[in-house]
PDB file of C-alpha atoms and ligand atoms in Angstrom:
ATOM      1  CA  MET A1488       3.226 -14.342  -9.467  1.00  0.00           C
ATOM      2  CA  ASN A1489       0.875 -11.731 -11.084  1.00  0.00           C
ATOM      3  CA  VAL A1490       2.221  -9.063 -12.572  1.00  0.00           C
ATOM      4  CA  ASN A1491      -0.654  -7.194 -10.822  1.00  0.00           C
ATOM      5  CA  GLU A1492      -0.257  -7.886  -7.630  1.00  0.00           C
ATOM      6  CA  LEU A1493       3.823  -7.055  -7.857  1.00  0.00           C
ATOM      7  CA  LEU A1494       3.068  -3.910  -8.897  1.00  0.00           C
ATOM      8  CA  GLY A1495      -0.147  -3.445  -6.394  1.00  0.00           C
ATOM      9  CA  SER A1496      -1.465  -0.564  -4.653  1.00  0.00           C
ATOM     10  CA  GLU A1497       1.152  -0.966  -1.661  1.00  0.00           C
ATOM     11  CA  LEU A1498       4.192  -0.083  -4.248  1.00  0.00           C
ATOM     12  CA  CYS A1499       2.828   3.032  -5.761  1.00  0.00           C
ATOM     13  CA  GLY A1500       2.062   3.741  -2.120  1.00  0.00           C
ATOM     14  CA  SER A1501       5.900   3.130  -1.103  1.00  0.00           C
ATOM     15  CA  LEU A1502       7.030   5.266  -4.119  1.00  0.00           C
ATOM     16  CA  ARG A1503       4.592   8.313  -2.952  1.00  0.00           C
ATOM     17  CA  THR A1504       5.630   8.373   0.812  1.00  0.00           C
ATOM     18  CA  ASN A1505       9.128   6.951   0.784  1.00  0.00           C
ATOM     19  CA  GLY A1506      10.337   8.183  -2.672  1.00  0.00           C
ATOM     20  CA  TYR A1507      11.287   4.639  -3.459  1.00  0.00           C
ATOM     21  CA  ALA A1508      10.164   0.794  -4.042  1.00  0.00           C
ATOM     22  CA  ILE A1509      12.014  -2.508  -4.655  1.00  0.00           C
ATOM     23  CA  ILE A1510      10.184  -5.282  -6.407  1.00  0.00           C
ATOM     24  CA  ASP A1511      11.579  -8.754  -6.624  1.00  0.00           C
ATOM     25  CA  GLY A1512      10.846 -11.219  -9.497  1.00  0.00           C
ATOM     26  CA  LEU A1513       8.732  -9.455 -11.805  1.00  0.00           C
ATOM     27  CA  PHE A1514       9.890 -10.664 -14.684  1.00  0.00           C
ATOM     28  CA  GLY A1515      11.306 -13.951 -14.239  1.00  0.00           C
ATOM     29  CA  SER A1516      14.173 -15.901 -14.823  1.00  0.00           C
ATOM     30  CA  ASN A1517      14.159 -16.792 -18.622  1.00  0.00           C
ATOM     31  CA  PHE A1518      13.309 -13.501 -19.349  1.00  0.00           C
ATOM     32  CA  THR A1519      16.289 -11.707 -17.050  1.00  0.00           C
ATOM     33  CA  LYS A1520      18.472 -14.154 -18.335  1.00  0.00           C
ATOM     34  CA  GLY A1521      17.756 -13.496 -21.713  1.00  0.00           C
ATOM     35  CA  LEU A1522      18.250  -9.668 -21.059  1.00  0.00           C
ATOM     36  CA  ARG A1523      21.835 -10.312 -19.471  1.00  0.00           C
ATOM     37  CA  LYS A1524      22.772 -12.217 -22.532  1.00  0.00           C
ATOM     38  CA  GLU A1525      21.796  -8.955 -24.807  1.00  0.00           C
ATOM     39  CA  ILE A1526      23.153  -6.541 -23.181  1.00  0.00           C
ATOM     40  CA  LYS A1527      26.577  -8.778 -22.984  1.00  0.00           C
ATOM     41  CA  PHE A1528      26.147  -9.135 -26.627  1.00  0.00           C
ATOM     42  CA  LEU A1529      25.987  -5.671 -27.329  1.00  0.00           C
ATOM     43  CA  HIS A1530      29.175  -4.869 -25.614  1.00  0.00           C
ATOM     44  CA  GLN A1531      30.842  -7.397 -26.924  1.00  0.00           C
ATOM     45  CA  THR A1532      29.796  -6.427 -30.166  1.00  0.00           C
ATOM     46  CA  GLU A1533      30.725  -2.431 -29.324  1.00  0.00           C
ATOM     47  CA  ILE A1534      27.376  -1.315 -29.425  1.00  0.00           C
ATOM     48  CA  LEU A1535      27.864   0.190 -25.956  1.00  0.00           C
ATOM     49  CA  LYS A1536      29.500   3.418 -25.604  1.00  0.00           C
ATOM     50  CA  PRO A1537      31.584   4.717 -21.922  1.00  0.00           C
ATOM     51  CA  ASN A1538      29.138   6.360 -20.044  1.00  0.00           C
ATOM     52  CA  THR A1539      29.920  10.690 -19.131  1.00  0.00           C
ATOM     53  CA  THR A1540      28.690  12.653 -16.122  1.00  0.00           C
ATOM     54  CA  ARG A1541      27.518  15.841 -17.894  1.00  0.00           C
ATOM     55  CA  LEU A1542      27.793  19.135 -16.691  1.00  0.00           C
ATOM     56  CA  PHE A1543      26.168  23.045 -17.662  1.00  0.00           C
ATOM     57  CA  THR A1544      28.393  25.364 -16.386  1.00  0.00           C
ATOM     58  CA  HIS A1545      27.122  28.941 -15.295  1.00  0.00           C
ATOM     59  CA  ASP A1546      28.268  30.478 -18.745  1.00  0.00           C
ATOM     60  CA  LYS A1547      25.554  27.340 -20.625  1.00  0.00           C
ATOM     61  CA  LYS A1548      29.490  25.015 -21.436  1.00  0.00           C
ATOM     62  CA  MET A1549      28.178  21.364 -21.391  1.00  0.00           C
ATOM     63  CA  ILE A1550      31.019  19.223 -20.221  1.00  0.00           C
ATOM     64  CA  SER A1551      31.242  15.918 -20.548  1.00  0.00           C
ATOM     65  CA  VAL A1552      33.405  13.697 -17.840  1.00  0.00           C
ATOM     66  CA  PRO A1553      33.933   9.822 -18.897  1.00  0.00           C
ATOM     67  CA  LYS A1554      32.812   7.751 -16.167  1.00  0.00           C
ATOM     68  CA  LYS A1555      35.100   5.048 -15.283  1.00  0.00           C
ATOM     69  CA  ASN A1556      34.557   1.524 -16.451  1.00  0.00           C
ATOM     70  CA  ILE A1557      30.742   2.170 -17.641  1.00  0.00           C
ATOM     71  CA  PHE A1558      29.555   1.423 -21.144  1.00  0.00           C
ATOM     72  CA  GLU A1559      25.735   2.248 -21.731  1.00  0.00           C
ATOM     73  CA  ILE A1560      23.360   2.630 -25.272  1.00  0.00           C
ATOM     74  CA  ASP A1561      20.137   4.287 -25.002  1.00  0.00           C
ATOM     75  CA  ILE A1562      17.856   2.016 -26.890  1.00  0.00           C
ATOM     76  CA  THR A1563      14.923   4.335 -28.937  1.00  0.00           C
ATOM     77  CA  ARG A1564      12.520   3.785 -31.831  1.00  0.00           C
ATOM     78  CA  HIS A1565      15.489   4.053 -34.204  1.00  0.00           C
ATOM     79  CA  ASN A1566      18.044   1.686 -32.971  1.00  0.00           C
ATOM     80  CA  SER A1567      15.853  -1.282 -30.935  1.00  0.00           C
ATOM     81  CA  ASP A1568      16.849  -3.717 -33.751  1.00  0.00           C
ATOM     82  CA  LEU A1569      20.320  -3.853 -32.279  1.00  0.00           C
ATOM     83  CA  ALA A1570      18.751  -5.958 -29.583  1.00  0.00           C
ATOM     84  CA  PRO A1571      15.511  -7.947 -31.419  1.00  0.00           C
ATOM     85  CA  ASN A1572      14.170  -9.803 -28.390  1.00  0.00           C
ATOM     86  CA  TYR A1573      13.892  -9.151 -24.710  1.00  0.00           C
ATOM     87  CA  VAL A1574      14.954  -5.355 -24.913  1.00  0.00           C
ATOM     88  CA  LYS A1575      12.981  -4.696 -27.529  1.00  0.00           C
ATOM     89  CA  VAL A1576      10.050  -6.466 -26.239  1.00  0.00           C
ATOM     90  CA  LEU A1577      10.209  -4.387 -22.829  1.00  0.00           C
ATOM     91  CA  SER A1578      10.972  -1.316 -24.988  1.00  0.00           C
ATOM     92  CA  GLU A1579       7.634  -1.739 -26.476  1.00  0.00           C
ATOM     93  CA  ASP A1580       5.762  -2.745 -23.193  1.00  0.00           C
ATOM     94  CA  SER A1581       3.814  -0.384 -21.139  1.00  0.00           C
ATOM     95  CA  THR A1582       2.351  -2.429 -18.080  1.00  0.00           C
ATOM     96  CA  ILE A1583       4.665  -0.689 -15.755  1.00  0.00           C
ATOM     97  CA  SER A1584       3.749   3.011 -16.932  1.00  0.00           C
ATOM     98  CA  ASP A1585      -0.408   1.615 -17.082  1.00  0.00           C
ATOM     99  CA  THR A1586       0.224   0.317 -13.625  1.00  0.00           C
ATOM    100  CA  PHE A1587       1.340   4.235 -12.505  1.00  0.00           C
ATOM    101  CA  ASN A1588      -1.407   5.785 -14.565  1.00  0.00           C
ATOM    102  CA  LYS A1589      -4.175   3.457 -13.104  1.00  0.00           C
ATOM    103  CA  ARG A1590      -2.945   3.532  -9.602  1.00  0.00           C
ATOM    104  CA  MET A1591      -1.322   6.945  -8.942  1.00  0.00           C
ATOM    105  CA  ARG A1592      -3.977   9.839  -9.061  1.00  0.00           C
ATOM    106  CA  ASN A1593      -1.652  12.881  -9.551  1.00  0.00           C
ATOM    107  CA  VAL A1594       0.629  11.114 -12.080  1.00  0.00           C
ATOM    108  CA  GLU A1595       0.429  10.501 -15.734  1.00  0.00           C
ATOM    109  CA  ILE A1596       2.939   8.746 -17.836  1.00  0.00           C
ATOM    110  CA  LEU A1597       3.341   9.731 -21.380  1.00  0.00           C
ATOM    111  CA  LYS A1598       6.692   7.854 -22.829  1.00  0.00           C
ATOM    112  CA  THR A1599       9.207   5.507 -21.626  1.00  0.00           C
ATOM    113  CA  ALA A1600      12.923   4.946 -23.002  1.00  0.00           C
ATOM    114  CA  ILE A1601      15.371   2.440 -21.817  1.00  0.00           C
ATOM    115  CA  LYS A1602      19.284   2.422 -21.469  1.00  0.00           C
ATOM    116  CA  VAL A1603      20.678  -0.777 -20.781  1.00  0.00           C
ATOM    117  CA  GLN A1604      24.197  -0.678 -18.903  1.00  0.00           C
ATOM    118  CA  TYR A1605      27.429  -2.776 -18.431  1.00  0.00           C
ATOM    119  CA  ASN A1606      29.743  -2.054 -15.440  1.00  0.00           C
ATOM    120  CA  GLU A1607      33.178  -4.157 -16.118  1.00  0.00           C
ATOM    121  CA  GLY A1608      34.049  -3.794 -12.221  1.00  0.00           C
ATOM    122  CA  LYS A1609      37.428  -2.679 -11.900  1.00  0.00           C
ATOM    123  CA  GLY A1610      35.811   0.216  -9.322  1.00  0.00           C
ATOM    124  CA  GLY A1611      32.858   1.604 -11.629  1.00  0.00           C
ATOM    125  CA  SER A1612      30.830   3.514 -10.005  1.00  0.00           C
ATOM    126  CA  PHE A1613      28.425   6.462 -10.418  1.00  0.00           C
ATOM    127  CA  SER A1614      28.676   9.450  -8.128  1.00  0.00           C
ATOM    128  CA  MET A1615      25.705  10.986  -6.457  1.00  0.00           C
ATOM    129  CA  HIS A1616      23.280  12.485  -8.860  1.00  0.00           C
ATOM    130  CA  SER A1617      19.330  12.764  -9.306  1.00  0.00           C
ATOM    131  CA  ASP A1618      17.791  11.745 -12.627  1.00  0.00           C
ATOM    132  CA  SER A1619      16.175  15.018 -13.753  1.00  0.00           C
ATOM    133  CA  ASP A1620      15.236  18.438 -12.751  1.00  0.00           C
ATOM    134  CA  VAL A1621      11.471  19.906 -12.642  1.00  0.00           C
ATOM    135  CA  LYS A1622      12.577  22.799 -14.354  1.00  0.00           C
ATOM    136  CA  GLN A1623      14.409  21.079 -17.572  1.00  0.00           C
ATOM    137  CA  ASP A1624      12.440  18.000 -18.091  1.00  0.00           C
ATOM    138  CA  ASP A1625       9.806  15.605 -17.216  1.00  0.00           C
ATOM    139  CA  ARG A1626      11.244  12.587 -16.376  1.00  0.00           C
ATOM    140  CA  VAL A1627       8.953  11.469 -13.146  1.00  0.00           C
ATOM    141  CA  ILE A1628       9.895   8.100 -12.384  1.00  0.00           C
ATOM    142  CA  SER A1629      13.216   5.923 -12.605  1.00  0.00           C
ATOM    143  CA  GLY A1630      13.735   2.411 -12.552  1.00  0.00           C
ATOM    144  CA  VAL A1631      16.525  -0.159 -12.398  1.00  0.00           C
ATOM    145  CA  LEU A1632      16.359  -4.136 -13.436  1.00  0.00           C
ATOM    146  CA  TYR A1633      19.349  -5.592 -11.952  1.00  0.00           C
ATOM    147  CA  LEU A1634      20.805  -8.541 -13.858  1.00  0.00           C
ATOM    148  CA  ASN A1635      23.328 -10.170 -11.682  1.00  0.00           C
ATOM    149  CA  PRO A1636      22.450 -13.780 -10.714  1.00  0.00           C
ATOM    150  CA  ASP A1637      25.939 -14.445  -8.625  1.00  0.00           C
ATOM    151  CA  TRP A1638      26.049 -11.461  -7.309  1.00  0.00           C
ATOM    152  CA  LYS A1639      27.290 -11.430  -3.642  1.00  0.00           C
ATOM    153  CA  ARG A1640      28.560  -9.401  -0.935  1.00  0.00           C
ATOM    154  CA  GLY A1641      31.740  -8.055  -1.647  1.00  0.00           C
ATOM    155  CA  ASP A1642      31.287  -7.825  -5.322  1.00  0.00           C
ATOM    156  CA  GLY A1643      30.140  -4.049  -4.748  1.00  0.00           C
ATOM    157  CA  GLY A1644      28.306  -2.158  -7.284  1.00  0.00           C
ATOM    158  CA  GLU A1645      25.026  -1.557  -4.802  1.00  0.00           C
ATOM    159  CA  LEU A1646      22.515   1.086  -5.486  1.00  0.00           C
ATOM    160  CA  LYS A1647      22.843   3.532  -2.475  1.00  0.00           C
ATOM    161  CA  LEU A1648      19.477   5.839  -2.510  1.00  0.00           C
ATOM    162  CA  TYR A1649      19.454   9.114   0.069  1.00  0.00           C
ATOM    163  CA  PRO A1650      15.948   9.327   0.791  1.00  0.00           C
ATOM    164  CA  TYR A1651      16.217  12.351   3.133  1.00  0.00           C
ATOM    165  CA  PRO A1652      15.984  12.837   5.986  1.00  0.00           C
ATOM    166  CA  GLN A1653      15.589   9.296   6.646  1.00  0.00           C
ATOM    167  CA  ASP A1654      18.964   7.420   6.666  1.00  0.00           C
ATOM    168  CA  PRO A1655      20.561   6.308   3.184  1.00  0.00           C
ATOM    169  CA  VAL A1656      19.453   2.884   2.054  1.00  0.00           C
ATOM    170  CA  VAL A1657      21.940   0.279   0.180  1.00  0.00           C
ATOM    171  CA  ILE A1658      20.388  -1.931  -2.125  1.00  0.00           C
ATOM    172  CA  GLU A1659      22.147  -5.291  -3.550  1.00  0.00           C
ATOM    173  CA  PRO A1660      21.719  -5.391  -7.534  1.00  0.00           C
ATOM    174  CA  VAL A1661      20.785  -8.869  -7.548  1.00  0.00           C
ATOM    175  CA  MET A1662      18.954 -10.601 -10.149  1.00  0.00           C
ATOM    176  CA  ASP A1663      15.302  -9.532 -11.672  1.00  0.00           C
ATOM    177  CA  ARG A1664      15.301  -7.034  -8.820  1.00  0.00           C
ATOM    178  CA  LEU A1665      13.455  -3.773  -9.920  1.00  0.00           C
ATOM    179  CA  VAL A1666      14.029  -0.632  -7.828  1.00  0.00           C
ATOM    180  CA  LEU A1667      11.719   2.465  -9.036  1.00  0.00           C
ATOM    181  CA  PHE A1668      12.245   6.243  -7.781  1.00  0.00           C
ATOM    182  CA  SER A1669      11.519   9.435  -8.072  1.00  0.00           C
ATOM    183  CA  SER A1670      13.576  10.914 -10.966  1.00  0.00           C
ATOM    184  CA  PRO A1671      13.805  14.214  -9.761  1.00  0.00           C
ATOM    185  CA  HIS A1672      14.207  14.116  -5.553  1.00  0.00           C
ATOM    186  CA  MET A1673      16.104  11.123  -5.028  1.00  0.00           C
ATOM    187  CA  VAL A1674      19.877  11.322  -4.723  1.00  0.00           C
ATOM    188  CA  HIS A1675      21.321   7.770  -5.712  1.00  0.00           C
ATOM    189  CA  ARG A1676      24.902   6.234  -6.422  1.00  0.00           C
ATOM    190  CA  VAL A1677      26.052   3.121  -7.840  1.00  0.00           C
ATOM    191  CA  LEU A1678      29.135   2.290  -5.097  1.00  0.00           C
ATOM    192  CA  PRO A1679      32.298   0.696  -6.926  1.00  0.00           C
ATOM    193  CA  ALA A1680      31.546  -2.330  -8.454  1.00  0.00           C
ATOM    194  CA  TYR A1681      34.396  -5.351  -8.382  1.00  0.00           C
ATOM    195  CA  GLN A1682      32.649  -8.012 -10.625  1.00  0.00           C
ATOM    196  CA  GLU A1683      30.953  -6.690 -14.037  1.00  0.00           C
ATOM    197  CA  ARG A1684      27.432  -5.583 -13.307  1.00  0.00           C
ATOM    198  CA  TYR A1685      24.196  -6.190 -15.557  1.00  0.00           C
ATOM    199  CA  CYS A1686      20.997  -3.552 -15.656  1.00  0.00           C
ATOM    200  CA  LEU A1687      18.673  -1.805 -17.725  1.00  0.00           C
ATOM    201  CA  THR A1688      17.626   1.552 -16.377  1.00  0.00           C
ATOM    202  CA  PHE A1689      13.742   2.477 -17.706  1.00  0.00           C
ATOM    203  CA  TRP A1690      12.738   6.276 -17.412  1.00  0.00           C
ATOM    204  CA  PHE A1691       8.796   7.540 -17.069  1.00  0.00           C
ATOM    205  CA  TYR A1692       7.942  10.535 -18.647  1.00  0.00           C
ATOM    206  CA  GLY A1693       4.974  12.513 -18.043  1.00  0.00           C
ATOM    207  CA  PHE A1694       3.193  15.279 -15.502  1.00  0.00           C
ATOM    208  CA  ASN A1695       3.506  15.086 -11.828  1.00  0.00           C
ATOM    209  CA  ASP A1696       0.456  17.003 -10.285  1.00  0.00           C
ATOM    210  CA  ASP A1697       2.329  17.525  -7.145  1.00  0.00           C
ATOM    211  CA  TYR A1698       5.107  19.589  -8.142  1.00  0.00           C
ATOM    212  CA  VAL A1699       4.005  22.906  -6.537  1.00  0.00           C
ATOM    213  CA  GLU A1700       6.964  24.590  -5.189  1.00  0.00           C
ATOM    214  CA  ILE A1701       6.942  26.385  -1.739  1.00  0.00           C
ATOM    215  CA  LYS A1702       8.130  29.653  -1.841  1.00  0.00           C
ATOM    216  CA  LYS A1703      10.734  30.564   1.324  1.00  0.00           C
ATOM    217  CA  PRO A1704       8.876  31.715   3.811  1.00  0.00           C
ATOM    218  CA  THR A1705      10.180  34.824   5.952  1.00  0.00           C
ATOM    219  CA  GLU A1706      10.478  32.821   9.034  1.00  0.00           C
ATOM    220  CA  PRO A1707      12.327  29.275   9.001  1.00  0.00           C
ATOM    221  CA  ASN A1708       9.490  27.051   8.172  1.00  0.00           C
ATOM    222  CA  LEU A1709       9.729  22.927   8.399  1.00  0.00           C
ATOM    223  CA  ARG A1710       7.312  22.574   5.529  1.00  0.00           C
ATOM    224  CA  PHE A1711       9.469  24.698   3.555  1.00  0.00           C
ATOM    225  CA  LEU A1712      12.701  22.821   4.294  1.00  0.00           C
ATOM    226  CA  LEU A1713      11.429  19.402   3.592  1.00  0.00           C
ATOM    227  CA  GLN A1714       9.399  19.896   0.272  1.00  0.00           C
ATOM    228  CA  PRO A1715      10.779  17.049  -2.415  1.00  0.00           C
ATOM    229  CA  ARG A1716      12.107  20.072  -4.777  1.00  0.00           C
ATOM    230  CA  ASN A1717      15.000  20.698  -1.663  1.00  0.00           C
ATOM    231  CA  LYS A1718      15.722  17.422  -1.264  1.00  0.00           C
ATOM    232  CA  LYS A1719      18.637  17.107  -3.361  1.00  0.00           C
ATOM    233  CA  HIS A1720      19.787  20.370  -1.788  1.00  0.00           C
ATOM    234  CA  LEU A1721      19.571  19.086   1.616  1.00  0.00           C
ATOM    235  CA  VAL A1722      21.463  15.760   0.956  1.00  0.00           C
ATOM    236  CA  LYS A1723      24.440  17.925  -0.790  1.00  0.00           C
ATOM    237  CA  LEU A1724      25.224  20.143   2.380  1.00  0.00           C
ATOM    238  CA  HIS A1725      24.438  17.280   4.306  1.00  0.00           C
ATOM    239  CA  TYR A1726      26.341  14.527   2.776  1.00  0.00           C
ATOM    240  CA  GLY A1727      28.802  17.107   0.832  1.00  0.00           C
ATOM    241  CA  GLN A1728      31.860  15.140   1.390  1.00  0.00           C
ATOM    242  CA  GLU A1729      30.625  11.937   0.700  1.00  0.00           C
ATOM    243  CA  TRP A1730      29.552  13.370  -2.974  1.00  0.00           C
ATOM    244  CA  MET A1731      33.130  14.922  -3.295  1.00  0.00           C
ATOM    245  CA  ARG A1732      34.457  11.283  -2.646  1.00  0.00           C
ATOM    246  CA  SER A1733      32.131  10.134  -5.063  1.00  0.00           C
ATOM    247  CA  ILE A1734      33.140  12.348  -7.747  1.00  0.00           C
ATOM    248  CA  ILE A1735      36.617  11.104  -7.275  1.00  0.00           C
ATOM    249  CA  GLU A1736      35.988   7.646  -7.449  1.00  0.00           C
ATOM    250  CA  SER A1737      33.979   7.762 -10.558  1.00  0.00           C
ATOM    251  CA  HIS A1738      35.834   9.384 -12.794  1.00  0.00           C
ATOM    252  CA  HIS A1739      39.584   9.671 -14.169  1.00  0.00           C
ATOM    253  CA  ASP A1740      41.904  12.009 -12.932  1.00  0.00           C
ATOM    254  CA  SER A1741      41.149  14.628 -15.626  1.00  0.00           C
ATOM    255  CA  GLU A1742      40.671  18.637 -15.828  1.00  0.00           C
ATOM    256  CA  THR A1743      37.202  18.028 -16.838  1.00  0.00           C
ATOM    257  CA  ARG A1744      36.972  15.832 -13.027  1.00  0.00           C
ATOM    258  CA  ALA A1745      38.443  19.008 -11.456  1.00  0.00           C
ATOM    259  CA  GLU A1746      35.080  20.965 -12.965  1.00  0.00           C
ATOM    260  CA  LEU A1747      32.893  18.767 -11.386  1.00  0.00           C
ATOM    261  CA  VAL A1748      34.592  19.264  -8.123  1.00  0.00           C
ATOM    262  CA  SER A1749      34.588  22.679  -8.382  1.00  0.00           C
ATOM    263  CA  ALA A1750      31.171  23.006  -9.338  1.00  0.00           C
ATOM    264  CA  LEU A1751      30.360  20.981  -6.679  1.00  0.00           C
ATOM    265  CA  ASN A1752      32.031  23.469  -3.867  1.00  0.00           C
ATOM    266  CA  SER A1753      30.221  26.566  -5.808  1.00  0.00           C
ATOM    267  CA  ASP A1754      26.936  24.467  -5.775  1.00  0.00           C
ATOM    268  CA  LEU A1755      27.606  24.487  -1.529  1.00  0.00           C
ATOM    269  CA  GLY A1756      29.051  27.533  -1.196  1.00  0.00           C
ATOM    270  CA  LYS A1757      25.482  29.106  -2.898  1.00  0.00           C
ATOM    271  CA  LEU A1758      22.844  26.452  -0.797  1.00  0.00           C
ATOM    272  CA  ARG A1759      24.742  27.523   2.461  1.00  0.00           C
ATOM    273  CA  GLY A1760      23.589  31.229   1.745  1.00  0.00           C
ATOM    274  CA  TYR A1761      20.034  29.870   0.628  1.00  0.00           C
ATOM    275  CA  PHE A1762      19.845  28.202   3.788  1.00  0.00           C
ATOM    276  CA  HIS A1763      21.454  30.099   6.263  1.00  0.00           C
ATOM    277  CA  ASP A1764      18.620  30.191   8.351  1.00  0.00           C
ATOM    278  CA  TYR A1765      18.242  26.733   8.432  1.00  0.00           C
ATOM    279  CA  SER A1766      21.911  26.199   9.500  1.00  0.00           C
ATOM    280  CA  ASP A1767      21.021  24.780  12.965  1.00  0.00           C
ATOM    281  CA  TRP A1768      18.452  22.710  11.507  1.00  0.00           C
ATOM    282  CA  ILE A1769      20.141  21.088   8.913  1.00  0.00           C
ATOM    283  CA  PRO A1770      22.506  18.719  11.378  1.00  0.00           C
ATOM    284  CA  LYS A1771      19.700  17.912  12.953  1.00  0.00           C
ATOM    285  CA  THR A1772      17.446  17.218  10.353  1.00  0.00           C
ATOM    286  CA  LYS A1773      17.134  13.658  10.768  1.00  0.00           C
ATOM    287  CA  LEU A1774      15.666  14.316  13.922  1.00  0.00           C
ATOM    288  CA  LEU A1775      13.086  16.633  13.067  1.00  0.00           C
ATOM    289  CA  ARG A1776       9.697  15.421  12.037  1.00  0.00           C
ATOM    290  CA  SER A1777       9.230  14.309   8.464  1.00  0.00           C
ATOM    291  CA  GLU A1778       6.421  16.489   7.177  1.00  0.00           C
ATOM    292  CA  ASP A1779       4.720  13.778   5.202  1.00  0.00           C
ATOM    293  CA  GLN A1780       5.062  15.298   1.907  1.00  0.00           C
ATOM    294  CA  PRO A1781       4.683  12.794  -1.069  1.00  0.00           C
ATOM    295  CA  TRP A1782       7.908  12.467  -2.998  1.00  0.00           C
ATOM    296  CA  ILE A1783       5.802  11.459  -6.252  1.00  0.00           C
TER     297      ILE A1783
HETATM  298  O1  AKG B1359      23.201   1.373 -12.504  1.00  0.00           O
HETATM  299  C1  AKG B1359      22.559   1.665 -11.452  1.00  0.00           C
HETATM  300  O2  AKG B1359      22.120   1.252 -10.612  1.00  0.00           O
HETATM  301  C2  AKG B1359      21.939   3.464 -11.779  1.00  0.00           C
HETATM  302  C3  AKG B1359      22.765   3.941 -12.559  1.00  0.00           C
HETATM  303  C4  AKG B1359      21.606   5.243 -12.700  1.00  0.00           C
HETATM  304  O3  AKG B1359      21.684   6.086 -11.842  1.00  0.00           O
HETATM  305  C5  AKG B1359      21.703   5.966 -13.732  1.00  0.00           C
HETATM  306  O4  AKG B1359      21.784   5.696 -14.826  1.00  0.00           O
HETATM  307  O5  AKG B1359      21.468   7.102 -13.837  1.00  0.00           O
HETATM  308 FE1  FE2 B1360      20.833   7.862 -11.997  1.00  0.00          FE
END
C-alpha cells in the first residue's frame, strides 16, 4: 500500500474533525518486527528507564511520580546510535510530517521527536492526561505506533481516547497500528496491560494557526464551551472519578501519588467555579450539538 494513500486527505480530515485518526499497516511487517526487537534489546540492556508522571505544583515545584511497570527512552540526535537500525531510520524520516505540512493548510510541523516504550504488563498503565499545553509548548500532533503481534482481547493495554463531547474510544494496540491525535486537546490514557506491550511515540512540534482562544462571554455560549482548548477541562469535569482511579492505578502508593490526587481535586474545584454558569449543560454535553470547531 502506498504511503501517500495511507496518509491521504481522509486521514488528515479525521484528525482535524475528530481529533484523532487510525492507520493500519503503514510500516509493514519486517520493519515493525525490527522495531520491536530493538526496543526489546534496549530494555534488556537497561537503556530504558522507569517512566514518571510530572506535576508542577502551584509553588512551581516539579514532582516526579514513577509509573508502575513502564520503561522508556527519548531518542534524540545525541543518542540515536543506541538503536542503530529501525529506530534511527524513523527518527531521520520526515514522510509523516511532510504529509501534514502538505495536506493541512493550518499546520506547520518543524520538528519530530521519538520515544520508545516498554510496558512489562503486570497492570502497567498511563493515567488520563493530554500530551501538551498550548501555553507551554508547541507539540501539535502525537502519534503512537503499536508493536504487539500477538495482542488479543484480555491482554489489556488499550489506548482510550476522550474526543469530547463524543463518547470515549478504546483502541487495540495491535501490530503496525499508528494512532494520531491532537497533543494539547485529546485526553487519553492507557488501560492496564496484563501482557508485555511495545510501542513507539512520535511528537510533531510546530505551529497550528487555529489556536485562537474564544474568551469567556457574559452569557453562556456553546461555541465558547466546546472550543478545543476547553475540551481537556470538560473531560476532567465529566470523567473526574475515572481520572482519579486512573491516577491510583498507574502509580505506586506514595506521598507523591497523593499529591497528584490532591492536584486533581484542586483542579476540579477551580473548574467547577470557572464553568459554574454551565453546570446544567456539562452533564448533558453529549446531547448538545457539537460546534464543529476543528481540533487541529
Ligand atoms: O502507550 C501509549 O499507548 C500512549 C503513551 C502516552 O500516552 C504517552 O507517552 O504520553
Ligand atoms: Fe500521552
